Amino acid sequence: MLRTLRLIAADVRQKATWCYGSAPLPTILKTLATDGTAAMVLYRFTQAARVHRMPVLEMVLNKATNLAGGCVIGRGADFGPGFVLIHSNGVVINGNVRGGSNVLIEHQVTIGADRRQTPVLGSDLFIGAGAKIVGGVTVGDGARIGANAVVVHDVAPNTTVVGIPAKPVQRREDRAAQAAARPTTTTTDETNGSQS
């Protein structure tokens, strides 16, 4: 039970930081009332019931998640700390999905199976509204899935993908390298310290 409470605390802190930029106690309390948080909490209690082999409670909590959040999260789905449903409406997650920590999910997202193959998600992910991740794909750490993207191929770490089917647009290291390579422009007056 202590582990479950720690996971819930990590999830709510992550959501507070995402939504409001920080996670002091008043912000945490505000976050508890936001859309999707009830589904996050119920999902964690469903996981706990599964671990402690309480199938009836597990099923009841799973149905409560559906009713409270308007989402379907398979009872076997497993995410690390920092699992965030920014908005839970319409989210569908297959029960065999495995995800790392700090996975942020917008509304209308589907993470599902294809021919009994399910996605494996890394850590520090953002999945945009309406995105679909289907089949035996791996989404690397730090990836960003654009809104309405359909992911049917592996996504490399730190890569943003968009479109149908989803294709990479740029890696975050590439953007940092481009910014570092840009020359800084200064006027002659600034460099010489003279005034005009």
PDB file of C-alpha atoms in Angstrom:
ATOM      1  CA  MET A   1       0.000   0.000   0.000  1.00  0.00           C
ATOM      2  CA  LEU A   2       2.880   2.370   0.790  1.00  0.00           C
ATOM      3  CA  ARG A   3       4.292   1.780  -2.711  1.00  0.00           C
ATOM      4  CA  THR A   4       0.923   2.670  -4.236  1.00  0.00           C
ATOM      5  CA  LEU A   5       0.717   5.901  -2.242  1.00  0.00           C
ATOM      6  CA  ARG A   6       4.245   6.814  -3.345  1.00  0.00           C
ATOM      7  CA  LEU A   7       3.308   6.196  -6.983  1.00  0.00           C
ATOM      8  CA  ILE A   8       0.166   8.334  -6.622  1.00  0.00           C
ATOM      9  CA  ALA A   9       2.220  11.122  -5.018  1.00  0.00           C
ATOM     10  CA  ALA A  10       4.771  10.970  -7.868  1.00  0.00           C
ATOM     11  CA  ASP A  11       1.983  11.009 -10.478  1.00  0.00           C
ATOM     12  CA  VAL A  12       0.219  14.011  -8.929  1.00  0.00           C
ATOM     13  CA  ARG A  13       3.502  15.930  -8.453  1.00  0.00           C
ATOM     14  CA  GLN A  14       4.395  15.331 -12.106  1.00  0.00           C
ATOM     15  CA  LYS A  15       0.955  16.518 -13.230  1.00  0.00           C
ATOM     16  CA  ALA A  16       1.138  19.611 -11.004  1.00  0.00           C
ATOM     17  CA  THR A  17       4.549  20.472 -12.438  1.00  0.00           C
ATOM     18  CA  TRP A  18       3.300  19.979 -16.007  1.00  0.00           C
ATOM     19  CA  CYS A  19       0.099  21.978 -15.525  1.00  0.00           C
ATOM     20  CA  TYR A  20       1.281  24.730 -13.206  1.00  0.00           C
ATOM     21  CA  GLY A  21       5.068  24.786 -13.382  1.00  0.00           C
ATOM     22  CA  SER A  22       5.693  23.717  -9.778  1.00  0.00           C
ATOM     23  CA  ALA A  23       4.337  21.376  -7.126  1.00  0.00           C
ATOM     24  CA  PRO A  24       3.882  23.100  -3.741  1.00  0.00           C
ATOM     25  CA  LEU A  25       1.065  21.808  -1.525  1.00  0.00           C
ATOM     26  CA  PRO A  26      -1.631  24.281  -2.703  1.00  0.00           C
ATOM     27  CA  THR A  27      -0.860  23.349  -6.319  1.00  0.00           C
ATOM     28  CA  ILE A  28      -0.993  19.635  -5.469  1.00  0.00           C
ATOM     29  CA  LEU A  29      -4.444  20.128  -3.940  1.00  0.00           C
ATOM     30  CA  LYS A  30      -5.572  22.048  -7.022  1.00  0.00           C
ATOM     31  CA  THR A  31      -4.219  19.265  -9.246  1.00  0.00           C
ATOM     32  CA  LEU A  32      -6.259  16.657  -7.368  1.00  0.00           C
ATOM     33  CA  ALA A  33      -9.403  18.391  -8.648  1.00  0.00           C
ATOM     34  CA  THR A  34      -8.320  18.562 -12.295  1.00  0.00           C
ATOM     35  CA  ASP A  35      -9.629  16.403 -15.108  1.00  0.00           C
ATOM     36  CA  GLY A  36      -7.931  13.019 -15.319  1.00  0.00           C
ATOM     37  CA  THR A  37      -6.495  12.897 -11.805  1.00  0.00           C
ATOM     38  CA  ALA A  38      -9.270  10.665 -10.424  1.00  0.00           C
ATOM     39  CA  ALA A  39      -8.593   8.172 -13.227  1.00  0.00           C
ATOM     40  CA  MET A  40      -4.853   8.257 -12.439  1.00  0.00           C
ATOM     41  CA  VAL A  41      -5.486   7.503  -8.759  1.00  0.00           C
ATOM     42  CA  LEU A  42      -8.009   4.748  -9.479  1.00  0.00           C
ATOM     43  CA  TYR A  43      -5.595   3.187 -11.980  1.00  0.00           C
ATOM     44  CA  ARG A  44      -2.925   2.987  -9.246  1.00  0.00           C
ATOM     45  CA  PHE A  45      -5.362   1.349  -6.817  1.00  0.00           C
ATOM     46  CA  THR A  46      -6.345  -1.098  -9.582  1.00  0.00           C
ATOM     47  CA  GLN A  47      -2.670  -2.001  -9.972  1.00  0.00           C
ATOM     48  CA  ALA A  48      -2.372  -2.543  -6.210  1.00  0.00           C
ATOM     49  CA  ALA A  49      -5.420  -4.821  -6.176  1.00  0.00           C
ATOM     50  CA  ARG A  50      -3.847  -6.821  -9.017  1.00  0.00           C
ATOM     51  CA  VAL A  51      -0.529  -7.174  -7.181  1.00  0.00           C
ATOM     52  CA  HIS A  52      -2.340  -8.328  -4.018  1.00  0.00           C
ATOM     53  CA  ARG A  53      -4.473 -10.802  -6.011  1.00  0.00           C
ATOM     54  CA  MET A  54      -7.860  -9.265  -5.306  1.00  0.00           C
ATOM     55  CA  PRO A  55      -9.561  -9.821  -8.682  1.00  0.00           C
ATOM     56  CA  VAL A  56     -13.036  -8.616  -7.671  1.00  0.00           C
ATOM     57  CA  LEU A  57     -11.707  -5.350  -6.250  1.00  0.00           C
ATOM     58  CA  GLU A  58      -9.440  -5.027  -9.283  1.00  0.00           C
ATOM     59  CA  MET A  59     -12.431  -5.283 -11.643  1.00  0.00           C
ATOM     60  CA  VAL A  60     -14.527  -2.834  -9.599  1.00  0.00           C
ATOM     61  CA  LEU A  61     -11.715  -0.272  -9.505  1.00  0.00           C
ATOM     62  CA  ASN A  62     -11.090  -0.730 -13.226  1.00  0.00           C
ATOM     63  CA  LYS A  63     -14.749   0.002 -13.997  1.00  0.00           C
ATOM     64  CA  ALA A  64     -14.627   3.002 -11.636  1.00  0.00           C
ATOM     65  CA  THR A  65     -11.649   4.327 -13.620  1.00  0.00           C
ATOM     66  CA  ASN A  66     -13.762   4.086 -16.752  1.00  0.00           C
ATOM     67  CA  LEU A  67     -16.717   5.864 -15.157  1.00  0.00           C
ATOM     68  CA  ALA A  68     -14.715   8.566 -13.340  1.00  0.00           C
ATOM     69  CA  GLY A  69     -12.331   9.361 -16.155  1.00  0.00           C
ATOM     70  CA  GLY A  70     -14.063   8.343 -19.359  1.00  0.00           C
ATOM     71  CA  CYS A  71     -11.075   6.180 -20.217  1.00  0.00           C
ATOM     72  CA  VAL A  72     -10.177   2.513 -20.478  1.00  0.00           C
ATOM     73  CA  ILE A  73      -6.886   1.385 -18.963  1.00  0.00           C
ATOM     74  CA  GLY A  74      -6.330  -2.372 -19.148  1.00  0.00           C
ATOM     75  CA  ARG A  75      -5.859  -3.949 -15.739  1.00  0.00           C
ATOM     76  CA  GLY A  76      -2.412  -5.276 -16.615  1.00  0.00           C
ATOM     77  CA  ALA A  77      -1.023  -2.010 -18.020  1.00  0.00           C
ATOM     78  CA  ASP A  78       2.115  -1.065 -16.117  1.00  0.00           C
ATOM     79  CA  PHE A  79       3.634   2.421 -15.879  1.00  0.00           C
ATOM     80  CA  GLY A  80       6.381   3.761 -13.648  1.00  0.00           C
ATOM     81  CA  PRO A  81       6.084   6.824 -11.401  1.00  0.00           C
ATOM     82  CA  GLY A  82       4.957  10.076 -12.995  1.00  0.00           C
ATOM     83  CA  PHE A  83       2.100   8.552 -15.052  1.00  0.00           C
ATOM     84  CA  VAL A  84      -0.060  11.537 -16.041  1.00  0.00           C
ATOM     85  CA  LEU A  85      -3.407  11.754 -17.779  1.00  0.00           C
ATOM     86  CA  ILE A  86      -3.497  15.444 -18.650  1.00  0.00           C
ATOM     87  CA  HIS A  87      -7.083  14.891 -19.815  1.00  0.00           C
ATOM     88  CA  SER A  88      -8.452  11.374 -19.489  1.00  0.00           C
ATOM     89  CA  ASN A  89     -11.480  11.491 -21.788  1.00  0.00           C
ATOM     90  CA  GLY A  90     -11.266   8.903 -24.556  1.00  0.00           C
ATOM     91  CA  VAL A  91      -7.908   7.412 -23.523  1.00  0.00           C
ATOM     92  CA  VAL A  92      -7.631   3.673 -24.263  1.00  0.00           C
ATOM     93  CA  ILE A  93      -4.597   1.685 -23.090  1.00  0.00           C
ATOM     94  CA  ASN A  94      -4.208  -2.044 -23.707  1.00  0.00           C
ATOM     95  CA  GLY A  95      -3.632  -4.210 -20.643  1.00  0.00           C
ATOM     96  CA  ASN A  96      -0.264  -5.482 -21.906  1.00  0.00           C
ATOM     97  CA  VAL A  97       1.317  -2.062 -22.409  1.00  0.00           C
ATOM     98  CA  ARG A  98       4.536  -1.373 -20.501  1.00  0.00           C
ATOM     99  CA  GLY A  99       5.653   2.188 -19.880  1.00  0.00           C
ATOM    100  CA  GLY A 100       8.506   3.885 -18.076  1.00  0.00           C
ATOM    101  CA  SER A 101       8.364   6.862 -15.738  1.00  0.00           C
ATOM    102  CA  ASN A 102       7.060  10.364 -16.483  1.00  0.00           C
ATOM    103  CA  VAL A 103       4.690   9.422 -19.300  1.00  0.00           C
ATOM    104  CA  LEU A 104       2.260  12.270 -20.047  1.00  0.00           C
ATOM    105  CA  ILE A 105      -0.851  11.472 -22.053  1.00  0.00           C
ATOM    106  CA  GLU A 106      -3.382  13.869 -23.566  1.00  0.00           C
ATOM    107  CA  HIS A 107      -7.041  13.028 -24.328  1.00  0.00           C
ATOM    108  CA  GLN A 108      -8.276  10.630 -27.041  1.00  0.00           C
ATOM    109  CA  VAL A 109      -4.984   8.686 -27.088  1.00  0.00           C
ATOM    110  CA  THR A 110      -5.010   4.990 -27.985  1.00  0.00           C
ATOM    111  CA  ILE A 111      -2.107   2.712 -27.059  1.00  0.00           C
ATOM    112  CA  GLY A 112      -3.174  -0.657 -28.378  1.00  0.00           C
ATOM    113  CA  ALA A 113      -2.323  -4.093 -29.620  1.00  0.00           C
ATOM    114  CA  ASP A 114      -2.064  -5.367 -33.165  1.00  0.00           C
ATOM    115  CA  ARG A 115      -1.898  -9.129 -33.651  1.00  0.00           C
ATOM    116  CA  ARG A 116      -1.210  -9.539 -29.930  1.00  0.00           C
ATOM    117  CA  GLN A 117       1.813  -7.261 -30.122  1.00  0.00           C
ATOM    118  CA  THR A 118       1.701  -4.242 -27.796  1.00  0.00           C
ATOM    119  CA  PRO A 119       3.806  -1.091 -27.549  1.00  0.00           C
ATOM    120  CA  VAL A 120       6.650  -0.638 -25.080  1.00  0.00           C
ATOM    121  CA  LEU A 121       7.033   2.974 -23.982  1.00  0.00           C
ATOM    122  CA  GLY A 122      10.173   4.534 -22.565  1.00  0.00           C
ATOM    123  CA  SER A 123      10.432   7.273 -19.941  1.00  0.00           C
ATOM    124  CA  ASP A 124       9.946  11.049 -20.175  1.00  0.00           C
ATOM    125  CA  LEU A 125       7.391  10.846 -22.990  1.00  0.00           C
ATOM    126  CA  PHE A 126       4.692  13.231 -24.153  1.00  0.00           C
ATOM    127  CA  ILE A 127       1.834  11.779 -26.190  1.00  0.00           C
ATOM    128  CA  GLY A 128      -0.330  14.425 -27.860  1.00  0.00           C
ATOM    129  CA  ALA A 129      -4.102  14.533 -28.169  1.00  0.00           C
ATOM    130  CA  GLY A 130      -5.615  11.932 -30.465  1.00  0.00           C
ATOM    131  CA  ALA A 131      -2.360  10.058 -31.059  1.00  0.00           C
ATOM    132  CA  LYS A 132      -2.442   6.322 -31.741  1.00  0.00           C
ATOM    133  CA  ILE A 133       0.433   3.965 -30.886  1.00  0.00           C
ATOM    134  CA  VAL A 134      -0.345   0.527 -32.245  1.00  0.00           C
ATOM    135  CA  GLY A 135       1.398  -2.850 -32.360  1.00  0.00           C
ATOM    136  CA  GLY A 136       4.782  -4.100 -31.254  1.00  0.00           C
ATOM    137  CA  VAL A 137       6.558  -0.756 -31.455  1.00  0.00           C
ATOM    138  CA  THR A 138       9.089   0.699 -29.048  1.00  0.00           C
ATOM    139  CA  VAL A 139       8.973   4.400 -28.206  1.00  0.00           C
ATOM    140  CA  GLY A 140      12.345   5.555 -26.912  1.00  0.00           C
ATOM    141  CA  ASP A 141      13.033   7.712 -23.862  1.00  0.00           C
ATOM    142  CA  GLY A 142      12.344  11.417 -24.279  1.00  0.00           C
ATOM    143  CA  ALA A 143      10.228  11.009 -27.423  1.00  0.00           C
ATOM    144  CA  ARG A 144       7.335  13.316 -28.300  1.00  0.00           C
ATOM    145  CA  ILE A 145       4.324  12.013 -30.219  1.00  0.00           C
ATOM    146  CA  GLY A 146       2.460  14.797 -32.028  1.00  0.00           C
ATOM    147  CA  ALA A 147      -1.296  15.269 -31.866  1.00  0.00           C
ATOM    148  CA  ASN A 148      -3.206  12.789 -34.059  1.00  0.00           C
ATOM    149  CA  ALA A 149      -0.002  10.983 -35.066  1.00  0.00           C
ATOM    150  CA  VAL A 150      -0.338   7.273 -35.831  1.00  0.00           C
ATOM    151  CA  VAL A 151       2.756   5.423 -34.635  1.00  0.00           C
ATOM    152  CA  VAL A 152       3.268   2.045 -36.318  1.00  0.00           C
ATOM    153  CA  HIS A 153       7.091   2.009 -36.349  1.00  0.00           C
ATOM    154  CA  ASP A 154       9.675   2.370 -33.574  1.00  0.00           C
ATOM    155  CA  VAL A 155      10.431   5.904 -32.388  1.00  0.00           C
ATOM    156  CA  ALA A 156      14.058   6.706 -31.557  1.00  0.00           C
ATOM    157  CA  PRO A 157      14.866   8.347 -28.217  1.00  0.00           C
ATOM    158  CA  ASN A 158      14.512  12.151 -28.023  1.00  0.00           C
ATOM    159  CA  THR A 159      12.657  12.271 -31.332  1.00  0.00           C
ATOM    160  CA  THR A 160       9.454  14.093 -32.194  1.00  0.00           C
ATOM    161  CA  VAL A 161       7.165  12.299 -34.638  1.00  0.00           C
ATOM    162  CA  VAL A 162       4.079  13.630 -36.423  1.00  0.00           C
ATOM    163  CA  GLY A 163       1.701  12.544 -39.163  1.00  0.00           C
ATOM    164  CA  ILE A 164      -0.046   9.443 -40.459  1.00  0.00           C
ATOM    165  CA  PRO A 165       1.951   7.257 -40.360  1.00  0.00           C
ATOM    166  CA  ALA A 166       4.146   9.107 -37.862  1.00  0.00           C
ATOM    167  CA  LYS A 167       7.522  10.240 -39.148  1.00  0.00           C
ATOM    168  CA  PRO A 168      10.367  11.960 -37.317  1.00  0.00           C
ATOM    169  CA  VAL A 169      10.606  15.710 -37.740  1.00  0.00           C
ATOM    170  CA  GLN A 170      13.672  16.379 -35.608  1.00  0.00           C
ATOM    171  CA  ARG A 171      15.701  15.052 -32.713  1.00  0.00           C
ATOM    172  CA  ARG A 172      16.144  17.341 -29.722  1.00  0.00           C
ATOM    173  CA  GLU A 173      19.953  16.894 -29.797  1.00  0.00           C
ATOM    174  CA  ASP A 174      19.872  18.107 -33.419  1.00  0.00           C
ATOM    175  CA  ARG A 175      18.057  21.297 -32.383  1.00  0.00           C
ATOM    176  CA  ALA A 176      20.575  21.931 -29.579  1.00  0.00           C
ATOM    177  CA  ALA A 177      23.493  21.387 -31.982  1.00  0.00           C
ATOM    178  CA  GLN A 178      21.967  23.788 -34.539  1.00  0.00           C
ATOM    179  CA  ALA A 179      21.466  26.462 -31.889  1.00  0.00           C
ATOM    180  CA  ALA A 180      25.067  26.069 -30.714  1.00  0.00           C
ATOM    181  CA  ALA A 181      26.385  26.283 -34.297  1.00  0.00           C
ATOM    182  CA  ARG A 182      24.609  29.572 -35.069  1.00  0.00           C
ATOM    183  CA  PRO A 183      27.015  32.496 -34.954  1.00  0.00           C
ATOM    184  CA  THR A 184      26.129  35.245 -32.545  1.00  0.00           C
ATOM    185  CA  THR A 185      25.656  38.552 -34.293  1.00  0.00           C
ATOM    186  CA  THR A 186      27.013  41.687 -32.722  1.00  0.00           C
ATOM    187  CA  THR A 187      27.482  45.074 -34.325  1.00  0.00           C
ATOM    188  CA  THR A 188      30.875  46.649 -34.724  1.00  0.00           C
ATOM    189  CA  ASP A 189      29.891  49.368 -32.280  1.00  0.00           C
ATOM    190  CA  GLU A 190      29.023  46.778 -29.628  1.00  0.00           C
ATOM    191  CA  THR A 191      32.301  44.939 -30.084  1.00  0.00           C
ATOM    192  CA  ASN A 192      34.408  48.038 -29.984  1.00  0.00           C
ATOM    193  CA  GLY A 193      32.456  49.511 -27.143  1.00  0.00           C
ATOM    194  CA  SER A 194      31.904  52.735 -29.091  1.00  0.00           C
ATOM    195  CA  GLN A 195      28.719  54.729 -29.156  1.00  0.00           C
ATOM    196  CA  SER A 196      26.907  56.071 -32.168  1.00  0.00           C
TER     197      SER A 196
END
